[in-house]
CSV table of C-alpha atoms in Angstrom, one decimal:
chain,number,residue,atom,x,y,z
A,28,UNK,CA,54.8,72.8,102.9
A,29,UNK,CA,56.6,76.2,102.5
A,30,UNK,CA,56.7,78.2,99.4
A,31,UNK,CA,60.6,78.0,99.5
A,32,UNK,CA,61.0,74.3,100.1
A,33,UNK,CA,64.4,73.2,98.9
A,34,UNK,CA,65.7,76.8,98.2
A,35,UNK,CA,69.0,77.9,99.6
A,36,UNK,CA,69.3,81.5,100.8
A,37,UNK,CA,71.8,84.0,102.1
A,38,UNK,CA,70.7,87.0,104.1
A,39,UNK,CA,73.3,89.6,104.9
A,40,UNK,CA,73.0,91.7,108.1
A,41,UNK,CA,71.1,88.7,109.5
A,42,UNK,CA,72.0,89.4,113.2
A,43,UNK,CA,69.4,92.0,113.8
A,44,UNK,CA,66.6,94.2,112.4
A,45,UNK,CA,65.3,93.3,109.0
A,46,UNK,CA,68.0,90.7,108.3
A,47,UNK,CA,67.0,88.7,111.4
A,48,UNK,CA,63.2,88.5,110.7
A,49,UNK,CA,63.9,87.8,107.0
A,50,UNK,CA,66.3,84.9,107.9
A,51,UNK,CA,63.6,83.5,110.1
A,52,UNK,CA,60.8,84.0,107.6
A,53,UNK,CA,62.7,82.4,104.7
A,54,UNK,CA,63.5,79.5,106.9
A,55,UNK,CA,59.9,79.2,107.9
A,56,UNK,CA,58.9,78.8,104.3
A,57,UNK,CA,61.3,75.9,103.9
A,58,UNK,CA,64.6,77.6,102.7
A,59,UNK,CA,67.9,76.7,104.4
A,60,UNK,CA,69.6,80.0,105.2
A,61,UNK,CA,73.1,81.2,105.6
A,62,UNK,CA,73.0,84.1,108.0
A,63,UNK,CA,75.7,86.6,107.3
A,64,UNK,CA,76.7,89.3,109.7
A,65,UNK,CA,79.9,91.1,110.7
A,66,UNK,CA,79.1,90.1,114.3
A,67,UNK,CA,79.7,86.4,114.2
A,68,UNK,CA,77.9,85.7,117.4
A,69,UNK,CA,74.9,87.7,116.2
A,70,UNK,CA,74.7,85.7,112.9
A,71,UNK,CA,75.0,82.4,115.0
A,72,UNK,CA,72.4,83.7,117.4
A,73,UNK,CA,69.9,84.2,114.5
A,74,UNK,CA,70.8,80.7,113.1
A,75,UNK,CA,70.1,79.2,116.5
A,76,UNK,CA,66.6,80.8,116.6
A,77,UNK,CA,65.9,79.3,113.2
A,78,UNK,CA,67.0,75.9,114.2
A,79,UNK,CA,65.0,76.1,117.5
A,80,UNK,CA,62.0,76.7,115.3
A,81,UNK,CA,62.8,73.6,113.3
A,82,UNK,CA,64.5,75.3,110.3
A,83,UNK,CA,67.9,75.0,108.8
A,84,UNK,CA,70.4,77.8,109.2
A,85,UNK,CA,74.1,78.4,109.6
A,86,UNK,CA,75.8,81.6,110.9
A,87,UNK,CA,78.7,83.1,108.8
A,88,UNK,CA,81.0,86.0,109.8
A,89,UNK,CA,81.6,88.4,107.0
A,90,UNK,CA,82.6,92.0,106.3
A,91,UNK,CA,80.6,92.8,103.3
A,92,UNK,CA,82.8,95.8,102.5
A,93,UNK,CA,85.8,93.5,102.0
A,94,UNK,CA,86.1,91.6,98.7
A,95,UNK,CA,88.2,88.7,100.1
A,96,UNK,CA,85.8,88.3,103.1
A,97,UNK,CA,82.8,88.1,100.8
A,98,UNK,CA,84.3,85.6,98.6
A,99,UNK,CA,85.2,83.4,101.6
A,100,UNK,CA,81.8,83.7,103.1
A,101,UNK,CA,80.2,82.8,99.7
A,102,UNK,CA,82.4,79.7,99.4
A,103,UNK,CA,81.6,78.7,103.0
A,104,UNK,CA,77.9,79.2,102.3
A,105,UNK,CA,77.8,77.3,99.0
A,106,UNK,CA,79.6,74.5,100.8
A,107,UNK,CA,77.1,74.4,103.7
A,108,UNK,CA,74.0,74.9,101.6
A,109,UNK,CA,75.0,73.1,98.4
A,110,UNK,CA,74.4,76.2,96.3
A,111,UNK,CA,72.5,79.6,96.4
A,112,UNK,CA,69.1,80.4,95.0
A,113,UNK,CA,68.2,83.5,96.9
A,114,UNK,CA,70.2,86.4,98.3
A,115,UNK,CA,68.7,89.2,100.4
A,116,UNK,CA,71.1,92.0,101.1
A,117,UNK,CA,70.2,93.8,104.3
A,118,UNK,CA,73.5,94.6,105.7
A,119,UNK,CA,73.9,98.4,106.2
A,120,UNK,CA,74.8,101.2,108.6
A,121,UNK,CA,73.4,104.7,109.3
A,122,UNK,CA,74.8,107.4,111.3
A,123,UNK,CA,73.3,110.8,112.1
A,124,UNK,CA,76.0,113.5,111.4
A,125,UNK,CA,75.6,116.8,109.7
A,126,UNK,CA,77.5,117.2,106.4
A,127,UNK,CA,79.6,120.1,107.7
A,128,UNK,CA,80.9,117.9,110.6
A,129,UNK,CA,81.2,114.7,108.7
A,130,UNK,CA,84.7,113.2,108.7
A,131,UNK,CA,85.6,111.6,105.3
A,132,UNK,CA,86.3,108.3,107.2
A,133,UNK,CA,82.7,108.1,108.3
A,134,UNK,CA,81.5,108.9,104.7
A,135,UNK,CA,83.8,106.2,103.2
A,136,UNK,CA,82.7,103.6,105.8
A,137,UNK,CA,79.0,104.1,105.1
A,138,UNK,CA,79.5,104.0,101.2
A,139,UNK,CA,81.8,100.9,101.6
A,140,UNK,CA,79.4,99.0,103.6
A,141,UNK,CA,76.0,100.0,102.2
A,142,UNK,CA,76.9,100.4,98.5
A,143,UNK,CA,80.3,98.8,97.7
A,144,UNK,CA,79.1,95.9,100.0
A,145,UNK,CA,76.1,95.5,97.8
A,146,UNK,CA,78.2,95.4,94.7
A,147,UNK,CA,80.6,92.7,96.2
A,148,UNK,CA,77.7,90.6,97.4
A,149,UNK,CA,75.7,90.8,94.2
A,150,UNK,CA,78.7,90.1,92.0
A,151,UNK,CA,79.8,87.0,94.0
A,152,UNK,CA,76.2,85.6,94.2
A,153,UNK,CA,75.5,86.3,90.5
A,154,UNK,CA,78.7,84.5,89.5
A,155,UNK,CA,77.6,81.5,91.7
A,156,UNK,CA,74.0,81.5,90.3
A,157,UNK,CA,75.3,81.7,86.7
A,158,UNK,CA,77.8,78.9,87.3
A,159,UNK,CA,75.0,76.8,88.8
A,160,UNK,CA,72.8,77.6,85.8
A,161,UNK,CA,69.8,77.7,88.0
A,162,UNK,CA,68.8,81.3,87.9
A,163,UNK,CA,67.9,82.9,91.2
A,164,UNK,CA,66.5,85.9,93.1
A,165,UNK,CA,68.4,88.9,94.5
A,166,UNK,CA,66.8,91.5,96.8
A,167,UNK,CA,68.7,94.6,97.8
A,168,UNK,CA,67.7,96.9,100.6
A,169,UNK,CA,67.5,100.5,99.4
A,170,UNK,CA,65.6,103.3,101.1
A,171,UNK,CA,63.2,106.0,100.3
A,172,UNK,CA,65.9,108.3,101.7
A,173,UNK,CA,67.9,107.5,98.5
A,174,UNK,CA,65.2,109.5,96.7
A,175,UNK,CA,64.2,112.2,99.2
A,176,UNK,CA,67.5,112.6,101.0
A,177,UNK,CA,68.0,112.4,104.7
A,178,UNK,CA,69.0,115.3,107.0
A,179,UNK,CA,72.1,114.5,108.9
A,180,UNK,CA,72.6,111.2,107.0
A,181,UNK,CA,73.9,112.4,103.6
A,182,UNK,CA,76.2,109.4,103.4
A,183,UNK,CA,73.3,107.0,104.1
A,184,UNK,CA,71.0,108.8,101.6
A,185,UNK,CA,73.8,108.7,98.9
A,186,UNK,CA,74.5,105.1,99.5
A,187,UNK,CA,70.9,104.1,99.2
A,188,UNK,CA,70.4,106.2,96.0
A,189,UNK,CA,73.4,104.3,94.7
A,190,UNK,CA,71.8,101.0,95.6
A,191,UNK,CA,68.7,101.9,93.6
A,192,UNK,CA,70.7,102.8,90.5
A,193,UNK,CA,73.0,99.8,90.9
A,194,UNK,CA,70.2,97.4,91.2
A,195,UNK,CA,68.3,98.8,88.2
A,196,UNK,CA,71.5,98.0,86.1
A,197,UNK,CA,72.1,94.7,87.8
A,198,UNK,CA,68.5,93.6,87.1
A,199,UNK,CA,69.0,94.1,83.4
A,200,UNK,CA,72.5,92.6,83.3
A,201,UNK,CA,71.7,89.3,85.1
A,202,UNK,CA,68.1,88.9,83.7
A,203,UNK,CA,69.4,86.8,80.7
A,204,UNK,CA,70.7,84.3,83.3
A,205,UNK,CA,67.2,83.8,84.8
A,206,UNK,CA,68.1,85.9,87.8
A,207,UNK,CA,65.7,88.5,89.1
A,208,UNK,CA,67.4,91.3,91.0
A,209,UNK,CA,65.2,94.0,92.5
A,210,UNK,CA,65.4,96.4,95.4
A,211,UNK,CA,63.1,97.3,98.2
A,212,UNK,CA,62.5,100.5,100.2
A,213,UNK,CA,61.0,99.6,103.5
A,214,UNK,CA,60.1,103.0,104.9
A,215,UNK,CA,60.7,103.9,108.6
A,216,UNK,CA,60.7,100.8,110.7
A,217,UNK,CA,61.4,100.1,114.3
A,218,UNK,CA,64.8,98.5,114.0
A,219,UNK,CA,68.0,99.1,116.0
A,220,UNK,CA,69.2,101.1,113.0
A,221,UNK,CA,66.2,103.5,113.1
A,222,UNK,CA,66.6,104.0,116.8
A,223,UNK,CA,70.3,104.7,116.6
A,224,UNK,CA,71.1,108.3,117.7
A,225,UNK,CA,67.4,109.0,118.7
A,226,UNK,CA,66.1,109.4,122.2
A,227,UNK,CA,63.2,107.3,123.3
A,228,UNK,CA,61.0,110.5,123.1
A,229,UNK,CA,62.0,111.1,119.5
A,230,UNK,CA,61.3,107.5,118.6
A,231,UNK,CA,57.9,107.7,120.2
A,232,UNK,CA,57.1,110.9,118.4
A,233,UNK,CA,58.0,109.2,115.0
A,234,UNK,CA,55.9,106.2,115.9
A,235,UNK,CA,52.8,108.4,116.5
A,236,UNK,CA,53.3,111.0,113.7
A,237,UNK,CA,54.9,109.2,110.7
A,238,UNK,CA,52.1,107.0,109.6
A,239,UNK,CA,48.7,108.5,110.0
A,240,UNK,CA,46.8,105.7,108.2
A,241,UNK,CA,47.8,102.7,110.2
A,242,UNK,CA,48.7,104.6,113.3
A,243,UNK,CA,52.0,102.9,113.8
A,244,UNK,CA,55.5,102.8,112.6
A,245,UNK,CA,56.5,99.7,110.7
A,246,UNK,CA,57.7,96.6,112.4
A,247,UNK,CA,60.5,94.5,110.8
A,248,UNK,CA,57.9,91.7,110.3
A,249,UNK,CA,56.0,93.9,107.9
A,250,UNK,CA,58.7,93.5,105.3
A,251,UNK,CA,58.2,89.7,105.0
A,252,UNK,CA,55.3,89.7,102.6
A,253,UNK,CA,57.1,92.0,100.0
A,254,UNK,CA,60.2,89.9,100.4
A,255,UNK,CA,58.4,86.7,99.8
A,256,UNK,CA,56.8,88.3,96.7
A,257,UNK,CA,60.3,89.3,95.3
A,258,UNK,CA,61.8,85.8,96.0
A,259,UNK,CA,58.9,83.9,94.5
A,260,UNK,CA,57.6,83.2,91.0
A,261,UNK,CA,55.1,85.9,91.3
A,262,UNK,CA,57.7,88.5,90.5
A,263,UNK,CA,59.4,86.5,87.7
A,264,UNK,CA,59.0,89.4,85.2
A,265,UNK,CA,60.4,92.1,87.4
A,266,UNK,CA,64.0,93.1,86.6
A,267,UNK,CA,65.8,95.8,88.5
A,268,UNK,CA,62.7,97.5,89.8
A,269,UNK,CA,62.3,99.2,93.2
A,270,UNK,CA,59.4,98.3,95.4
A,271,UNK,CA,58.5,101.2,97.8
A,272,UNK,CA,56.6,100.0,100.9
A,273,UNK,CA,56.0,103.6,102.0
A,274,UNK,CA,55.8,106.8,99.9
A,275,UNK,CA,59.3,108.1,100.0
B,10,UNK,CA,43.7,75.6,98.3
B,11,UNK,CA,44.0,78.9,96.6
B,12,UNK,CA,45.4,82.2,97.8
B,13,UNK,CA,42.0,83.8,97.5
B,14,UNK,CA,39.7,81.1,98.8
B,15,UNK,CA,36.3,82.5,99.9
B,16,UNK,CA,37.1,86.0,98.5
B,17,UNK,CA,34.7,87.9,96.3
B,18,UNK,CA,36.0,90.3,93.8
B,19,UNK,CA,35.0,92.7,90.9
B,20,UNK,CA,37.3,93.0,87.9
B,21,UNK,CA,36.6,95.9,85.5
B,22,UNK,CA,37.6,95.5,81.8
B,23,UNK,CA,37.4,91.8,82.5
B,24,UNK,CA,36.4,91.0,78.9
B,25,UNK,CA,39.8,91.2,77.4
B,26,UNK,CA,43.5,91.8,77.9
B,27,UNK,CA,44.8,92.3,81.5
B,28,UNK,CA,41.2,92.3,82.9
B,29,UNK,CA,40.5,88.9,81.4
B,30,UNK,CA,43.9,87.5,82.6
B,31,UNK,CA,43.3,88.9,86.1
B,32,UNK,CA,39.7,87.5,86.2
B,33,UNK,CA,41.0,84.0,85.3
B,34,UNK,CA,44.0,84.3,87.6
B,35,UNK,CA,42.0,85.4,90.7
B,36,UNK,CA,39.4,82.7,90.1
B,37,UNK,CA,42.1,80.1,89.8
B,38,UNK,CA,43.2,81.1,93.3
B,39,UNK,CA,39.7,80.5,94.6
B,40,UNK,CA,38.0,84.0,94.3
B,41,UNK,CA,34.5,84.4,93.0
B,42,UNK,CA,34.5,87.0,90.3
B,43,UNK,CA,32.1,89.6,89.0
B,44,UNK,CA,33.5,90.1,85.5
B,45,UNK,CA,32.5,93.7,84.4
B,46,UNK,CA,32.9,95.0,80.9
B,47,UNK,CA,31.2,97.4,78.6
B,48,UNK,CA,30.9,94.6,76.1
B,49,UNK,CA,28.7,92.1,77.9
B,50,UNK,CA,29.5,89.2,75.5
B,51,UNK,CA,33.2,89.5,76.2
B,52,UNK,CA,32.5,89.5,80.1
B,53,UNK,CA,30.3,86.4,79.5
B,54,UNK,CA,33.1,84.7,77.7
B,55,UNK,CA,35.5,85.3,80.6
B,56,UNK,CA,33.0,84.1,83.1
B,57,UNK,CA,32.1,81.0,81.2
B,58,UNK,CA,35.8,80.2,80.8
B,59,UNK,CA,36.1,80.6,84.6
B,60,UNK,CA,33.2,78.3,85.2
B,61,UNK,CA,34.5,75.8,82.7
B,62,UNK,CA,37.8,75.6,84.7
B,63,UNK,CA,35.8,74.9,87.9
B,64,UNK,CA,35.6,78.4,89.3
B,65,UNK,CA,32.7,80.7,90.0
B,66,UNK,CA,31.9,84.0,88.1
B,67,UNK,CA,29.2,86.2,86.9
B,68,UNK,CA,29.3,88.7,84.0
B,69,UNK,CA,27.9,92.2,84.5
B,70,UNK,CA,27.7,94.9,81.8
B,71,UNK,CA,28.8,98.3,82.9
B,72,UNK,CA,29.9,101.7,81.5
B,73,UNK,CA,32.5,102.5,84.2
B,74,UNK,CA,32.5,106.2,83.2
B,75,UNK,CA,28.9,106.5,84.5
B,76,UNK,CA,28.5,106.7,88.3
B,77,UNK,CA,24.9,105.3,88.4
B,78,UNK,CA,26.0,102.3,86.3
B,79,UNK,CA,28.9,101.6,88.6
B,80,UNK,CA,26.7,101.7,91.6
B,81,UNK,CA,24.4,99.2,89.9
B,82,UNK,CA,27.4,97.0,89.1
B,83,UNK,CA,28.6,97.1,92.8
B,84,UNK,CA,25.0,96.4,94.1
B,85,UNK,CA,24.6,93.6,91.6
B,86,UNK,CA,27.9,92.1,92.4
B,87,UNK,CA,27.4,92.3,96.2
B,88,UNK,CA,24.0,90.7,95.8
B,89,UNK,CA,25.2,87.9,93.6
B,90,UNK,CA,28.4,87.2,95.4
B,91,UNK,CA,27.2,88.0,98.9
B,92,UNK,CA,29.8,90.5,99.7
B,93,UNK,CA,32.8,92.4,98.1
B,94,UNK,CA,36.4,91.9,99.2
B,95,UNK,CA,38.4,92.8,96.2
B,96,UNK,CA,38.4,95.3,93.3
B,97,UNK,CA,40.7,95.3,90.3
B,98,UNK,CA,40.3,98.2,88.0
B,99,UNK,CA,41.6,97.3,84.6
B,100,UNK,CA,39.1,99.1,82.4
B,101,UNK,CA,40.7,101.6,80.1
B,102,UNK,CA,41.3,102.9,76.6
B,103,UNK,CA,44.3,104.1,74.6
B,104,UNK,CA,43.4,106.0,71.5
B,105,UNK,CA,46.4,107.6,69.7
B,106,UNK,CA,46.0,111.2,68.7
B,107,UNK,CA,48.5,114.0,68.5
B,108,UNK,CA,47.8,116.9,70.9
B,109,UNK,CA,47.3,119.4,68.1
B,110,UNK,CA,44.5,117.2,66.5
B,111,UNK,CA,42.9,116.1,69.7
B,112,UNK,CA,39.3,117.0,70.2
B,113,UNK,CA,38.0,118.1,73.6
B,114,UNK,CA,35.5,115.3,73.3
B,115,UNK,CA,38.3,112.6,72.9
B,116,UNK,CA,40.2,114.1,75.9
B,117,UNK,CA,37.1,113.9,78.1
B,118,UNK,CA,36.2,110.4,77.0
B,119,UNK,CA,39.7,109.1,77.9
B,120,UNK,CA,39.5,110.9,81.3
B,121,UNK,CA,36.0,109.6,82.0
B,122,UNK,CA,36.8,106.0,81.1
B,123,UNK,CA,40.3,105.7,82.6
B,124,UNK,CA,40.3,108.1,85.5
B,125,UNK,CA,36.8,109.1,86.7
B,126,UNK,CA,35.8,105.5,86.4
B,127,UNK,CA,38.3,104.7,89.2
B,128,UNK,CA,36.8,107.4,91.4
B,129,UNK,CA,33.3,105.8,90.9
B,130,UNK,CA,34.5,102.2,91.5
B,131,UNK,CA,36.8,102.8,94.4
B,132,UNK,CA,34.1,105.0,96.1
B,133,UNK,CA,31.3,102.6,95.6
B,134,UNK,CA,33.4,99.5,96.6
B,135,UNK,CA,34.9,101.4,99.6
B,136,UNK,CA,31.4,102.2,100.9
B,137,UNK,CA,30.4,98.6,100.4
B,138,UNK,CA,33.4,97.2,102.2
B,139,UNK,CA,33.1,99.7,105.0
B,140,UNK,CA,29.4,98.8,105.4
B,141,UNK,CA,30.4,95.2,105.7
B,142,UNK,CA,33.0,96.1,108.3
B,143,UNK,CA,35.4,93.7,106.7
B,144,UNK,CA,38.4,95.4,105.2
B,145,UNK,CA,39.4,94.7,101.6
B,146,UNK,CA,41.9,95.2,98.8
B,147,UNK,CA,41.9,97.3,95.7
B,148,UNK,CA,44.3,97.4,92.7
B,149,UNK,CA,44.2,100.1,90.2
B,150,UNK,CA,45.9,99.7,86.8
B,151,UNK,CA,48.0,102.8,86.2
B,152,UNK,CA,51.0,102.9,83.7
B,153,UNK,CA,54.6,103.9,83.5
B,154,UNK,CA,53.3,106.3,80.8
B,155,UNK,CA,51.8,108.2,83.6
B,156,UNK,CA,55.3,109.1,84.7
B,157,UNK,CA,57.3,109.0,81.4
B,158,UNK,CA,54.5,110.3,79.1
B,159,UNK,CA,53.6,108.8,75.7
B,160,UNK,CA,53.7,110.4,72.4
B,161,UNK,CA,50.3,110.9,70.8
B,162,UNK,CA,48.6,109.8,73.9
B,163,UNK,CA,48.7,112.9,76.2
B,164,UNK,CA,45.2,112.1,77.5
B,165,UNK,CA,46.1,108.5,78.3
B,166,UNK,CA,49.4,109.6,80.0
B,167,UNK,CA,47.5,112.2,82.0
B,168,UNK,CA,44.9,109.8,83.1
B,169,UNK,CA,47.4,107.2,84.2
B,170,UNK,CA,49.5,109.8,86.1
B,171,UNK,CA,46.3,110.9,87.8
B,172,UNK,CA,45.5,107.3,88.9
B,173,UNK,CA,48.9,107.1,90.6
B,174,UNK,CA,48.2,110.3,92.5
B,175,UNK,CA,44.5,109.3,93.3
B,176,UNK,CA,45.7,105.9,94.5
B,177,UNK,CA,48.3,107.5,96.8
B,178,UNK,CA,45.6,109.7,98.3
B,179,UNK,CA,42.9,107.2,98.9
B,180,UNK,CA,45.5,104.6,100.0
B,181,UNK,CA,45.9,106.7,103.0
B,182,UNK,CA,42.2,107.5,103.4
B,183,UNK,CA,41.0,104.0,103.1
B,184,UNK,CA,43.9,102.5,105.2
B,185,UNK,CA,41.9,103.8,108.2
B,186,UNK,CA,39.2,101.3,107.3
B,187,UNK,CA,41.5,98.3,106.7
B,188,UNK,CA,41.4,98.7,103.0
B,189,UNK,CA,44.7,98.4,101.0
B,190,UNK,CA,44.5,100.4,97.8
B,191,UNK,CA,47.5,100.2,95.5
B,192,UNK,CA,48.4,100.8,91.9
B,193,UNK,CA,50.3,98.6,89.4
B,194,UNK,CA,52.1,99.7,86.3
B,195,UNK,CA,52.6,96.5,84.3
B,196,UNK,CA,54.8,97.7,81.5
B,197,UNK,CA,53.8,96.8,77.9
B,198,UNK,CA,51.9,93.4,77.8
B,199,UNK,CA,50.5,91.7,74.7
B,200,UNK,CA,47.0,92.9,74.9
B,201,UNK,CA,44.5,94.1,72.3
B,202,UNK,CA,44.9,97.6,73.7
B,203,UNK,CA,48.7,97.5,73.3
B,204,UNK,CA,48.5,96.0,69.8
B,205,UNK,CA,46.1,98.7,68.7
B,206,UNK,CA,48.4,101.5,69.9
B,207,UNK,CA,51.8,100.0,68.9
B,208,UNK,CA,53.3,99.7,65.4
B,209,UNK,CA,54.9,96.4,64.3
B,210,UNK,CA,58.5,97.8,64.8
B,211,UNK,CA,57.7,98.7,68.4
B,212,UNK,CA,56.2,95.3,69.0
B,213,UNK,CA,59.3,93.8,67.6
B,214,UNK,CA,61.4,96.0,69.9
B,215,UNK,CA,59.4,95.0,72.9
B,216,UNK,CA,59.7,91.4,72.0
B,217,UNK,CA,63.5,91.7,72.2
B,218,UNK,CA,64.0,93.6,75.4
B,219,UNK,CA,67.6,92.7,76.2
B,220,UNK,CA,66.8,91.2,79.6
B,221,UNK,CA,63.9,88.8,78.9
B,222,UNK,CA,63.8,88.7,75.1
B,223,UNK,CA,60.1,88.1,74.9
B,224,UNK,CA,56.8,90.1,75.0
B,225,UNK,CA,55.2,89.9,78.3
B,226,UNK,CA,51.8,88.1,78.3
B,227,UNK,CA,48.7,89.3,80.2
B,228,UNK,CA,49.0,86.3,82.6
B,229,UNK,CA,52.5,87.3,83.5
B,230,UNK,CA,51.0,90.4,85.3
B,231,UNK,CA,48.8,88.3,87.6
B,232,UNK,CA,51.5,87.5,90.2
B,233,UNK,CA,51.9,91.2,91.1
B,234,UNK,CA,48.1,91.6,91.4
B,235,UNK,CA,48.0,88.5,93.7
B,236,UNK,CA,50.7,90.1,95.8
B,237,UNK,CA,48.5,93.3,96.1
B,238,UNK,CA,45.4,91.2,97.0
B,239,UNK,CA,46.8,89.0,99.7
B,240,UNK,CA,48.1,89.5,103.2
B,241,UNK,CA,51.6,89.7,101.8
B,242,UNK,CA,50.9,93.4,101.1
B,243,UNK,CA,48.9,94.2,104.2
B,244,UNK,CA,51.2,97.1,105.2
B,245,UNK,CA,51.1,98.6,101.7
B,246,UNK,CA,48.9,101.8,101.3
B,247,UNK,CA,48.6,103.8,98.2
B,248,UNK,CA,51.8,102.7,96.7
B,249,UNK,CA,52.6,102.1,92.9
B,250,UNK,CA,54.2,98.8,91.9
B,251,UNK,CA,56.2,99.3,88.7
B,252,UNK,CA,56.8,96.0,87.0
B,253,UNK,CA,59.1,97.6,84.4
B,254,UNK,CA,61.3,100.6,84.4
B,255,UNK,CA,59.2,103.6,83.2
């Protein structure tokens, strides 16, 4: 008996990092999961691990920054799952580039995937949930960097600050439909994204210095508890709030 | 099978409002509760309601603003329950007085009851949990007013802002001992304290929030507290969970 038995969930960015462990965790709790990722084989790979563990999942290829692609992926997922009750938006990119060297193409790409992608996915799933009349749960991955800024990742910081403000608004707008939309800021976590652009030495240095009280940098699995809270009845009176796992 | 089977907890301010709802909610999940309140008869009512529902509870009178009384509370609770795993600090007051009319005495009273009380309870329970070698969980009730301020309640606002900072600091300190300490800001809920501090027009306004169109009930807060008291929040140290926008 899982706490999400019978629920139907979509997880974006499900090929790796947070999206992968969340896909697996929701499935373990009984949800059937559509694993979205721009890398089709990555999405299918996660879905296979879910099925190998006795869960239900399907991999869906999608470019979250493309409206038509999102709509197609939503239609495909609704058909496969029979509807949608939960959406966890993890898809995102981060690059390390100083502002003065940043090409506008890189800026635009990060904003398109991290922020516009969030808008497109939330809009599509809200329409679906409202049509179903079932209510639902939406969790968007923001970041403490959206509040504190992030040296050499101005586009990432701006996109995540945008996600915070967008989700606050979304939370109030979709609440009358019985949908709880909230965001989560996980803090530094050992994912492929965090490691990107860092040497192993830099990664190790962060692991030992970032978190004095538990002596380790976060693992992707650490996010599961807070996510289960935000997709369960326990958070039924939270609308558009931001849950910080670490002090930003 | 409850989420808190076998756990032993103290809830301050357990005689009414959020403290009462949390006492009942934690007990319903299997925890044994020491219900602490300044007004013993209200604590006894909560405890007897828990027992009537099939749970286990004891009532203990305490003035949380007094360090020696808090120590006695923790000693009694540990003796009665056998150990302490959980602490939920709900005790607090909200008098309404403009700054220019506020007496030093009233300022100090609010600080002592709302803020210094958390220093006493968290310190005493931390010592107890560390002596047990068991780890544990603490939840301090702060308020969005500690960030946004509240007209005619500068002492209350200041005390709640202090709780957020205090919790952030001890969250890190006690994390070393396997204790998760976090704060929750519940937003306005329909409690005696809220009613006493809110005029009818504002209650009407709160009852018609555009997103949920109802006044939040004390029992609606319990889910967030359960999150902070279970393994779901095991990597959560010194954070503040806002249930409503400030």
